[in-house]
PDB file of C-alpha atoms in Angstrom:
ATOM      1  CA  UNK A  24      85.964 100.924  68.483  1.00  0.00           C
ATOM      2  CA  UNK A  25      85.454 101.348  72.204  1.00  0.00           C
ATOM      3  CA  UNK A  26      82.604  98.601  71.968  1.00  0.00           C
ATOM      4  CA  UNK A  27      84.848  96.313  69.950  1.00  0.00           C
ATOM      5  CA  UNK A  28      87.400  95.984  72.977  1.00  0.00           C
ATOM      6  CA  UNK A  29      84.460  95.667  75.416  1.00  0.00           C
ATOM      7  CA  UNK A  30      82.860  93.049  73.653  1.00  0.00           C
ATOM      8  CA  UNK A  31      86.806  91.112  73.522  1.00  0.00           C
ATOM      9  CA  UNK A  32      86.923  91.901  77.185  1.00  0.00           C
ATOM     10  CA  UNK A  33      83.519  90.415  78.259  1.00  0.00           C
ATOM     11  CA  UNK A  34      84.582  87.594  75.665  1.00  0.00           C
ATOM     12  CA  UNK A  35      87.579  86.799  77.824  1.00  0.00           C
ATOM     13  CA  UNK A  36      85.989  86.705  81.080  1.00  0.00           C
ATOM     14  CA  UNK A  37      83.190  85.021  79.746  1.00  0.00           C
ATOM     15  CA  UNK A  38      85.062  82.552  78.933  1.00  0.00           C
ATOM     16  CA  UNK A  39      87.144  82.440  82.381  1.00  0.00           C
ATOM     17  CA  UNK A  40      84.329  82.171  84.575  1.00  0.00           C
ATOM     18  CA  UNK A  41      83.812  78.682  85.253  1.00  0.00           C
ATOM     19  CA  UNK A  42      87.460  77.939  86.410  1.00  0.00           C
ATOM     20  CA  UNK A  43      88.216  81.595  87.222  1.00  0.00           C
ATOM     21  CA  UNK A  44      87.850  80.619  91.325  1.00  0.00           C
ATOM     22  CA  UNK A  45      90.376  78.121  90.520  1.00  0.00           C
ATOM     23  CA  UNK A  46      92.992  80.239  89.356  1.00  0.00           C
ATOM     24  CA  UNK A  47      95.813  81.129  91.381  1.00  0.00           C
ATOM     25  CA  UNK A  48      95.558  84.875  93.519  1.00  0.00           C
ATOM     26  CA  UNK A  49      91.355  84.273  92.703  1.00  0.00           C
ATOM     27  CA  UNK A  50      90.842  82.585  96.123  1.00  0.00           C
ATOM     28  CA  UNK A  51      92.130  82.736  99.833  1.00  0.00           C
ATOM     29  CA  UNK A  52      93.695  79.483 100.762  1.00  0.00           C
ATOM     30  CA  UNK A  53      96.058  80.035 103.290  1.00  0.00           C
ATOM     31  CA  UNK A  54      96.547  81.570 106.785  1.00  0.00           C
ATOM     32  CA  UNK A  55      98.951  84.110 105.165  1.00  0.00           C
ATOM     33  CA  UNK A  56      96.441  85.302 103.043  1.00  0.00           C
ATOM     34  CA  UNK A  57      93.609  84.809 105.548  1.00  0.00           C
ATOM     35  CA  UNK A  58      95.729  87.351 107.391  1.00  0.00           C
ATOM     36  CA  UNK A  59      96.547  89.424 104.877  1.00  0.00           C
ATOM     37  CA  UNK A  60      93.331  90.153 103.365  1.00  0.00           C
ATOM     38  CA  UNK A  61      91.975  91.059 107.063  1.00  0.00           C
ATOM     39  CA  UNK A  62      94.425  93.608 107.782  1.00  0.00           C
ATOM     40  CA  UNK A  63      94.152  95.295 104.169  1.00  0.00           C
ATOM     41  CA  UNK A  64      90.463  95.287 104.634  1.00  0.00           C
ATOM     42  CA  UNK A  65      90.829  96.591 108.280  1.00  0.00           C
ATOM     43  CA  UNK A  66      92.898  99.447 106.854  1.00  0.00           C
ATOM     44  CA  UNK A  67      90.650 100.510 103.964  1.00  0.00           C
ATOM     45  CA  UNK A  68      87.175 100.397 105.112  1.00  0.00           C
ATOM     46  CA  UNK A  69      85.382 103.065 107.032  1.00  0.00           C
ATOM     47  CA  UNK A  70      84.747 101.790 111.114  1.00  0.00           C
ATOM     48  CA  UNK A  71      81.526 101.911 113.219  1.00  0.00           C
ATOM     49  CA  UNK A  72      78.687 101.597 110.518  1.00  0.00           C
ATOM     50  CA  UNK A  73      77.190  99.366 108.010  1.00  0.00           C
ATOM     51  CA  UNK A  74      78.010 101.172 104.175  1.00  0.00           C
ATOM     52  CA  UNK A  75      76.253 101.014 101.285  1.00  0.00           C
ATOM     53  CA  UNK A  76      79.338  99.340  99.282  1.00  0.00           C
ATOM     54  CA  UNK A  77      79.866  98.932  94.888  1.00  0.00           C
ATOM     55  CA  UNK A  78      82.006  96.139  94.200  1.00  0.00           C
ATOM     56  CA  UNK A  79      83.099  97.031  90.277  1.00  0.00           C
ATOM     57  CA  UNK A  80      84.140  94.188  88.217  1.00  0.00           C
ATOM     58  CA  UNK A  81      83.219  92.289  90.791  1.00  0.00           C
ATOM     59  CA  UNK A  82      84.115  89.035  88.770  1.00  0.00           C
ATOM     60  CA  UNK A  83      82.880  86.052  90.599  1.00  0.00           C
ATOM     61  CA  UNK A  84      81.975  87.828  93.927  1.00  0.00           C
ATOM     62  CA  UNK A  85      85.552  87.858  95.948  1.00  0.00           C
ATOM     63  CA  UNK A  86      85.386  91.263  97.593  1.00  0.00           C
ATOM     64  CA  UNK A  87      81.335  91.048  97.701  1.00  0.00           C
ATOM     65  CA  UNK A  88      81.969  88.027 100.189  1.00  0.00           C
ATOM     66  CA  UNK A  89      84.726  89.580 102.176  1.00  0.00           C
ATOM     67  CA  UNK A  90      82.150  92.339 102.506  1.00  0.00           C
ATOM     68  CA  UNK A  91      78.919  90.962 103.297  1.00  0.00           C
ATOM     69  CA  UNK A  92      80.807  89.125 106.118  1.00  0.00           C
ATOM     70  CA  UNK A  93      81.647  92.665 107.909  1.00  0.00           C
ATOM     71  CA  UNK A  94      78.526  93.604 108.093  1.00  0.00           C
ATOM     72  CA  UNK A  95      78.067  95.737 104.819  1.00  0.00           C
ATOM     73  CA  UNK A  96      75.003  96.133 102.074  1.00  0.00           C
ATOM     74  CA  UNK A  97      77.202  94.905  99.175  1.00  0.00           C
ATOM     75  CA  UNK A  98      75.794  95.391  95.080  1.00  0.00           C
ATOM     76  CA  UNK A  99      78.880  93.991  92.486  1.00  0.00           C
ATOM     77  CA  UNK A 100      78.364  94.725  88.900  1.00  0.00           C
ATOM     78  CA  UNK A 101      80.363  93.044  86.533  1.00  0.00           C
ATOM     79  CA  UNK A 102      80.718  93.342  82.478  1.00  0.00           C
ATOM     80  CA  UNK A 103      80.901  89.127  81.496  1.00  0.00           C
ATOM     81  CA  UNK A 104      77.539  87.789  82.189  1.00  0.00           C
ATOM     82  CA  UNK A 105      79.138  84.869  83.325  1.00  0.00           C
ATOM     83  CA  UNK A 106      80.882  86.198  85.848  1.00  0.00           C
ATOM     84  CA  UNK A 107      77.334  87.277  87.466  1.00  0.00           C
ATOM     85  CA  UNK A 108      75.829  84.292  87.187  1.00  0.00           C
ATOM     86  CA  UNK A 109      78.643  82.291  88.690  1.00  0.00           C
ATOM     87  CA  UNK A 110      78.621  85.133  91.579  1.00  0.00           C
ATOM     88  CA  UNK A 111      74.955  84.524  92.156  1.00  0.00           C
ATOM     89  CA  UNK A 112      75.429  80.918  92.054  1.00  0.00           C
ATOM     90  CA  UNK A 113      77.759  81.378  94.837  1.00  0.00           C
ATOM     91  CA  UNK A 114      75.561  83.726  96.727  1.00  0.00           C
ATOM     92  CA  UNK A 115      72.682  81.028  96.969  1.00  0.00           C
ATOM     93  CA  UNK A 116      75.031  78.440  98.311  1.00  0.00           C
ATOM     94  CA  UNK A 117      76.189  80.638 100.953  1.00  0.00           C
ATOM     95  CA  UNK A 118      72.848  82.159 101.624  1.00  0.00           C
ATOM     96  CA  UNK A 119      73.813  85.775 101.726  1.00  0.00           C
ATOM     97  CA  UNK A 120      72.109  88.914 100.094  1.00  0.00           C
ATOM     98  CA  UNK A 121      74.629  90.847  97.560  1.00  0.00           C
ATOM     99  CA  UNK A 122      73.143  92.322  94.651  1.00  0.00           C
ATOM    100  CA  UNK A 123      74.928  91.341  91.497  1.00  0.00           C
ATOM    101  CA  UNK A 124      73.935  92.438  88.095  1.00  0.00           C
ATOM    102  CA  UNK A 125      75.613  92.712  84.967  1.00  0.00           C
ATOM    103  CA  UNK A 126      76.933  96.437  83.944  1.00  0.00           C
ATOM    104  CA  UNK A 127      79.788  98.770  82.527  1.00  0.00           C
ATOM    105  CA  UNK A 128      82.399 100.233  84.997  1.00  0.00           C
ATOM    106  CA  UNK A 129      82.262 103.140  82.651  1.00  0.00           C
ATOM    107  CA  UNK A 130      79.205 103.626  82.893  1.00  0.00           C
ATOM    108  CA  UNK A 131      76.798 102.637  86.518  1.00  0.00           C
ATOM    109  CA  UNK A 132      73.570 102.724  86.205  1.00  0.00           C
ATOM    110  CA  UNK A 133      73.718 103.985  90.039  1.00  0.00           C
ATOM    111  CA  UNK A 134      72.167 107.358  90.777  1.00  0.00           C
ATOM    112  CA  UNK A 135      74.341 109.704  91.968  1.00  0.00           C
ATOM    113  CA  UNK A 136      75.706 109.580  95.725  1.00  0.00           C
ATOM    114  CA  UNK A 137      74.182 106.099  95.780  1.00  0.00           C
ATOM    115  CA  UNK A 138      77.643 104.429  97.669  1.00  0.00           C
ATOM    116  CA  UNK A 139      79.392 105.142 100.612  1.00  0.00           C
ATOM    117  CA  UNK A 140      82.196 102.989  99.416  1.00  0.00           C
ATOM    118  CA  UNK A 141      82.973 101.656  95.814  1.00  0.00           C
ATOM    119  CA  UNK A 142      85.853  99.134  95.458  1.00  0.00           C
ATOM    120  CA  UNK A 143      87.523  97.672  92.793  1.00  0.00           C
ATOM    121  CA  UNK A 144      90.445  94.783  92.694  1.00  0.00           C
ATOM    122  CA  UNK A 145      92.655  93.965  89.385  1.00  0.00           C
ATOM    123  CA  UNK A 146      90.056  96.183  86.931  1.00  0.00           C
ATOM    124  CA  UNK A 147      91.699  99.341  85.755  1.00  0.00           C
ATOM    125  CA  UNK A 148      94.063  97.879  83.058  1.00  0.00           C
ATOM    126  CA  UNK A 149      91.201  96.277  81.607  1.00  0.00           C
ATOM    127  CA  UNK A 150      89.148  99.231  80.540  1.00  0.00           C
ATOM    128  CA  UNK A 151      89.319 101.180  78.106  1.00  0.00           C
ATOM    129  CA  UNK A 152      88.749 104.010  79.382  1.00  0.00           C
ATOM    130  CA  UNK A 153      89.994 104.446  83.037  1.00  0.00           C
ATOM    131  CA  UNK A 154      89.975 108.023  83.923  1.00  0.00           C
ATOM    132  CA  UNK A 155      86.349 108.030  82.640  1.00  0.00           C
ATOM    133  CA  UNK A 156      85.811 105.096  85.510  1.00  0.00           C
ATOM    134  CA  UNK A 157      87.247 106.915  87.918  1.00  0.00           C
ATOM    135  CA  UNK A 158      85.137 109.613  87.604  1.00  0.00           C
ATOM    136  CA  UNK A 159      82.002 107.416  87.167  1.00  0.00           C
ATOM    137  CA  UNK A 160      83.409 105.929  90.312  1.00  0.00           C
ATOM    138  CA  UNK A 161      83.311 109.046  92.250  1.00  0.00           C
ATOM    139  CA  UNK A 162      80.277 110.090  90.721  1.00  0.00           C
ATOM    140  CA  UNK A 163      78.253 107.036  92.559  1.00  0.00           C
ATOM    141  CA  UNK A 164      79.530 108.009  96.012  1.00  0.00           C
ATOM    142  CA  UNK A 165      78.146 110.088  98.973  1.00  0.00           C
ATOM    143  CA  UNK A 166      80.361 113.205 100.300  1.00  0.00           C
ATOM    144  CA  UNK A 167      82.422 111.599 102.705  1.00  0.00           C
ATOM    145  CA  UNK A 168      82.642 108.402 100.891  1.00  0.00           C
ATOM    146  CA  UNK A 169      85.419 106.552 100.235  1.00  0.00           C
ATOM    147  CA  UNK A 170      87.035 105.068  96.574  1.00  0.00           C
ATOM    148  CA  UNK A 171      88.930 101.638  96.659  1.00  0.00           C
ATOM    149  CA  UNK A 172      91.421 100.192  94.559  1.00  0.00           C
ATOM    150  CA  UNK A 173      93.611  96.952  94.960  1.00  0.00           C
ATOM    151  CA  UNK A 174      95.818  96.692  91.774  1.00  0.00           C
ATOM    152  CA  UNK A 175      99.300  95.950  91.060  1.00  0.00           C
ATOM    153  CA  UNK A 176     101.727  96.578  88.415  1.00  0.00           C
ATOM    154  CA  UNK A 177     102.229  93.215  86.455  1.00  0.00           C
ATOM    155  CA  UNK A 178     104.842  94.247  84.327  1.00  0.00           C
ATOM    156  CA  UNK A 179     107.762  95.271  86.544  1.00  0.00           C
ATOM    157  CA  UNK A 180     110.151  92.932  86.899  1.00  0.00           C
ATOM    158  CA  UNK A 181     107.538  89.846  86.931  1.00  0.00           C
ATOM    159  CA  UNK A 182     108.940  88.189  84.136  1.00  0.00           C
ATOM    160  CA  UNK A 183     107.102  86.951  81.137  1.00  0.00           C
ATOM    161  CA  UNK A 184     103.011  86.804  81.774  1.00  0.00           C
ATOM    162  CA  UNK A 185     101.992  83.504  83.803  1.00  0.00           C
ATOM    163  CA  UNK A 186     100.756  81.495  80.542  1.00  0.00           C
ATOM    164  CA  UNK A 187      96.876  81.152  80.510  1.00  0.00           C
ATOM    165  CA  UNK A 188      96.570  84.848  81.746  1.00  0.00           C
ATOM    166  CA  UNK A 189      94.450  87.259  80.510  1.00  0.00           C
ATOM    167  CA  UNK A 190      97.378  89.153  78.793  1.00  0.00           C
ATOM    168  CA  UNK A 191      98.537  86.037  77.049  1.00  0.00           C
ATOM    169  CA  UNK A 192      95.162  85.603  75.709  1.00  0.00           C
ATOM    170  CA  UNK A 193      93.403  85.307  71.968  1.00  0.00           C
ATOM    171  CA  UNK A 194      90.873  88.193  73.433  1.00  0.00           C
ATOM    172  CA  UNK A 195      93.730  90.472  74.555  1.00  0.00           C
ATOM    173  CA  UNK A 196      96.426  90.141  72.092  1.00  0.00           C
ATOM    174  CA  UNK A 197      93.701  91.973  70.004  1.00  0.00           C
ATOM    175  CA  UNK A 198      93.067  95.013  72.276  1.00  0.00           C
ATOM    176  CA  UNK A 199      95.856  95.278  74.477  1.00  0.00           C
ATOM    177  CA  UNK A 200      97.361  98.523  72.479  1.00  0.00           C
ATOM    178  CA  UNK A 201      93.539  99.917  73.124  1.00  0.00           C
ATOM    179  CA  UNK A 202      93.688  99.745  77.243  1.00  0.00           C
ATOM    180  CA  UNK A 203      95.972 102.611  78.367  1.00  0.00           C
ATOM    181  CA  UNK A 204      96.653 100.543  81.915  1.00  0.00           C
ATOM    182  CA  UNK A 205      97.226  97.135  80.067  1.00  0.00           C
ATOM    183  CA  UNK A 206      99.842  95.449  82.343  1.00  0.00           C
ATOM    184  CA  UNK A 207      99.495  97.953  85.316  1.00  0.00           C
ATOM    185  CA  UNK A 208     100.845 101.156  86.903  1.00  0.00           C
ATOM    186  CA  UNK A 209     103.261 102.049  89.493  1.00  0.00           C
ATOM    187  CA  UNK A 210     101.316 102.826  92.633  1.00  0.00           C
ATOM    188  CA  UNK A 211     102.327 106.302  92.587  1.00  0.00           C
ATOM    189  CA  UNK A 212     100.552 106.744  89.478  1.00  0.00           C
ATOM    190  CA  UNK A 213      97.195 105.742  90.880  1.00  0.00           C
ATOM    191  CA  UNK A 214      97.916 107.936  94.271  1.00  0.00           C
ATOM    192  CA  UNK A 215      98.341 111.043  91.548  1.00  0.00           C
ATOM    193  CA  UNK A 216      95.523 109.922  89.945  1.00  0.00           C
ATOM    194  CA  UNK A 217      93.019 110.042  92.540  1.00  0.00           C
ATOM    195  CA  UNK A 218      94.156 112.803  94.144  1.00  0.00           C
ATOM    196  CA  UNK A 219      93.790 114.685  90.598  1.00  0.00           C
ATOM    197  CA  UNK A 220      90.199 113.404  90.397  1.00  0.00           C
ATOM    198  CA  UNK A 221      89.119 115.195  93.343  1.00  0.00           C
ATOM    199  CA  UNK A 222      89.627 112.851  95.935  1.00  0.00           C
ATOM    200  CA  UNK A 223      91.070 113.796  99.803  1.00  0.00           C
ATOM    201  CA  UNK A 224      93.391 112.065 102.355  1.00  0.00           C
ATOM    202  CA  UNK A 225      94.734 109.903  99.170  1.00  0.00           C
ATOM    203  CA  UNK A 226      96.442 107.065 100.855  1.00  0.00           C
ATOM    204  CA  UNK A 227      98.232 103.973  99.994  1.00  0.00           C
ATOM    205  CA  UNK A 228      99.582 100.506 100.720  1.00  0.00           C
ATOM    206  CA  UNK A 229     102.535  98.231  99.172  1.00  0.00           C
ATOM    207  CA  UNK A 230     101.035  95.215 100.161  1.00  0.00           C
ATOM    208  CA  UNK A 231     104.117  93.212 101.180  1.00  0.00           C
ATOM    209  CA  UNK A 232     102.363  91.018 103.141  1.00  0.00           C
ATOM    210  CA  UNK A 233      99.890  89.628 100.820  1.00  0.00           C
ATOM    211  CA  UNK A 234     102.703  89.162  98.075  1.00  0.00           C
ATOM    212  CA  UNK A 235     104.608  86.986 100.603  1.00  0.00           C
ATOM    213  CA  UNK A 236     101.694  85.311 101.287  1.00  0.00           C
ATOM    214  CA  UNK A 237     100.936  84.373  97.740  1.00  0.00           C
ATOM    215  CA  UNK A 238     104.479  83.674  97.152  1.00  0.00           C
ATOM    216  CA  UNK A 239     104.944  81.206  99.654  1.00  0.00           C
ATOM    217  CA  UNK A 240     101.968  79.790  98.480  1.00  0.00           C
ATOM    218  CA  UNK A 241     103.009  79.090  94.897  1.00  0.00           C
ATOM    219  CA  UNK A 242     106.307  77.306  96.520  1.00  0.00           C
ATOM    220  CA  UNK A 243     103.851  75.581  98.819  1.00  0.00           C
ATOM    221  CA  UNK A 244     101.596  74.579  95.539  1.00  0.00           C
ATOM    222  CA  UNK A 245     104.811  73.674  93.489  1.00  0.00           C
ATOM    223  CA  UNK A 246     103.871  76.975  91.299  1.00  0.00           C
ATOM    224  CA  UNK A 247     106.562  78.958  89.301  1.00  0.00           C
ATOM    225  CA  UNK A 248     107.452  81.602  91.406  1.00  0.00           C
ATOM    226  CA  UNK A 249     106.897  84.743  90.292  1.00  0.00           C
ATOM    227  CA  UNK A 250     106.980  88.259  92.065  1.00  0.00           C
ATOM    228  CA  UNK A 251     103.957  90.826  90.961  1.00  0.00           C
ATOM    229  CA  UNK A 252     103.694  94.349  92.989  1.00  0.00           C
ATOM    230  CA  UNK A 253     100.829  94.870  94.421  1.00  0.00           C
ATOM    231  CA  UNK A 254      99.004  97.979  96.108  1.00  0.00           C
ATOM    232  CA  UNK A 255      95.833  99.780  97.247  1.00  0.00           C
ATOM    233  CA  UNK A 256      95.288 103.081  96.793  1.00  0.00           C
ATOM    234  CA  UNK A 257      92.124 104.943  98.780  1.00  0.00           C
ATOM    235  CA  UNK A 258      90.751 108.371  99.326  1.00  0.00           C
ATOM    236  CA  UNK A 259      87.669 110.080 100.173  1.00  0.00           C
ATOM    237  CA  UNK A 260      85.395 112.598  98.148  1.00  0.00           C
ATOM    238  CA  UNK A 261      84.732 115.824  99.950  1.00  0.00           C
TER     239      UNK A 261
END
């Protein structure tokens, strides 16, 4: 059954690629959100040396970039083959080296201790299996290396889903009672989580300041505004 959702999920984002860029939160088009993503990115990564950093479900390349442009050796794997191809195609017109290649988050085809950093942004509620991730996750990086995730909880007081999204798709209304994070989890969750997965110095941040940013934004845009909470969550592996 597990294979069924997967091959509904890569469907979907198959699907999505081409205009997924386009989509609203998929970009950074403001100073708000120029700002925003540079502190959270200040915050989370590890100082004073290049890493060895896993973008999973990389999509079409967003964290990869953000990456690359700090200096780090950046591989993204992502499960829609169209995703990849529209993250190489974008990695050719900037003329930067990532690594992109089509794989499972459940399941890297990374040797272990591989990563010194492994980051992920808006995956978890779309797997199937996301303790299994985790651990796959954690499995990839060095001792001392550090896990990422940006999520958010898209079903707290949000409102209906934006229409087009992923959760009111054809793909999803077929598999959503199959992902046990389908529509998100309270940060606190995901703190507990990685801190029951091994992890040390667990660590976490609201985000207010990217979800103004993106709010003002959708006023700016003439966008429906709607109010999603949004988080990272970090910690290390001993």
């Amino acid at each position: 059954m597990a294979d069924v959702v997967k091959q509904q999920v890569a469907a979907h984002w198959d699907r999505r690629a081409a205009g997924f860029d386009e989509d609203f939160g998929h970009s950074i088009r403001t100073a708000g959100e120029r700002a925003a993503w540079d502190r959270i990115l200040a915050l989370v990564l590890p100082r004073g040396r290049a890493l060895d950093a896993l973008d999973v479900g990389c999509g079409t390349g967003f964290l990869s970039f953000e990456l690359v442009v700090r200096g780090h050796r950046v591989s993204g794997v992502d499960f829609a083959p169209a995703m990849i191809a529209q993250a190489r195609r974008k990695a050719t017109a900037r003329a930067v080296s990532i690594r992109f290649e089509e794989g499972d988050a459940e399941q890297l085809r990374f040797a272990p201790a591989t990563f010194d950093l492994v980051i992920s942004r808006h995956l978890l509620w779309t797997l199937a299996h996301p303790e299994a991730a985790i651990d796959e996750w954690v499995r990839v990086l060095r001792p001392g290396g550090r896990l990422v995730i940006v999520d958010g909880q898209f079903d707290a007081g949000a409102g209906p889903p934006t229409p087009g999204s992923a959760r009111t798709s054809a793909e999803y209304a077929t598999i959503g009672d199959q992902l046990p994070f389908f529509g998100g989890r309270p940060r606190q969750e995901i703190v507990a989580l990685l801190t029951a997965h091994g992890l040390r110095s667990v660590a976490s941040d609201p985000l207010l300041d990217l979800v103004a940013a993106q709010e003002q934004r959708m006023i700016d845009e003439g966008c429906e505004r709607r109010t999603h909470r949004r988080y990272v969550v970090w910690g290390d592996v001993p």
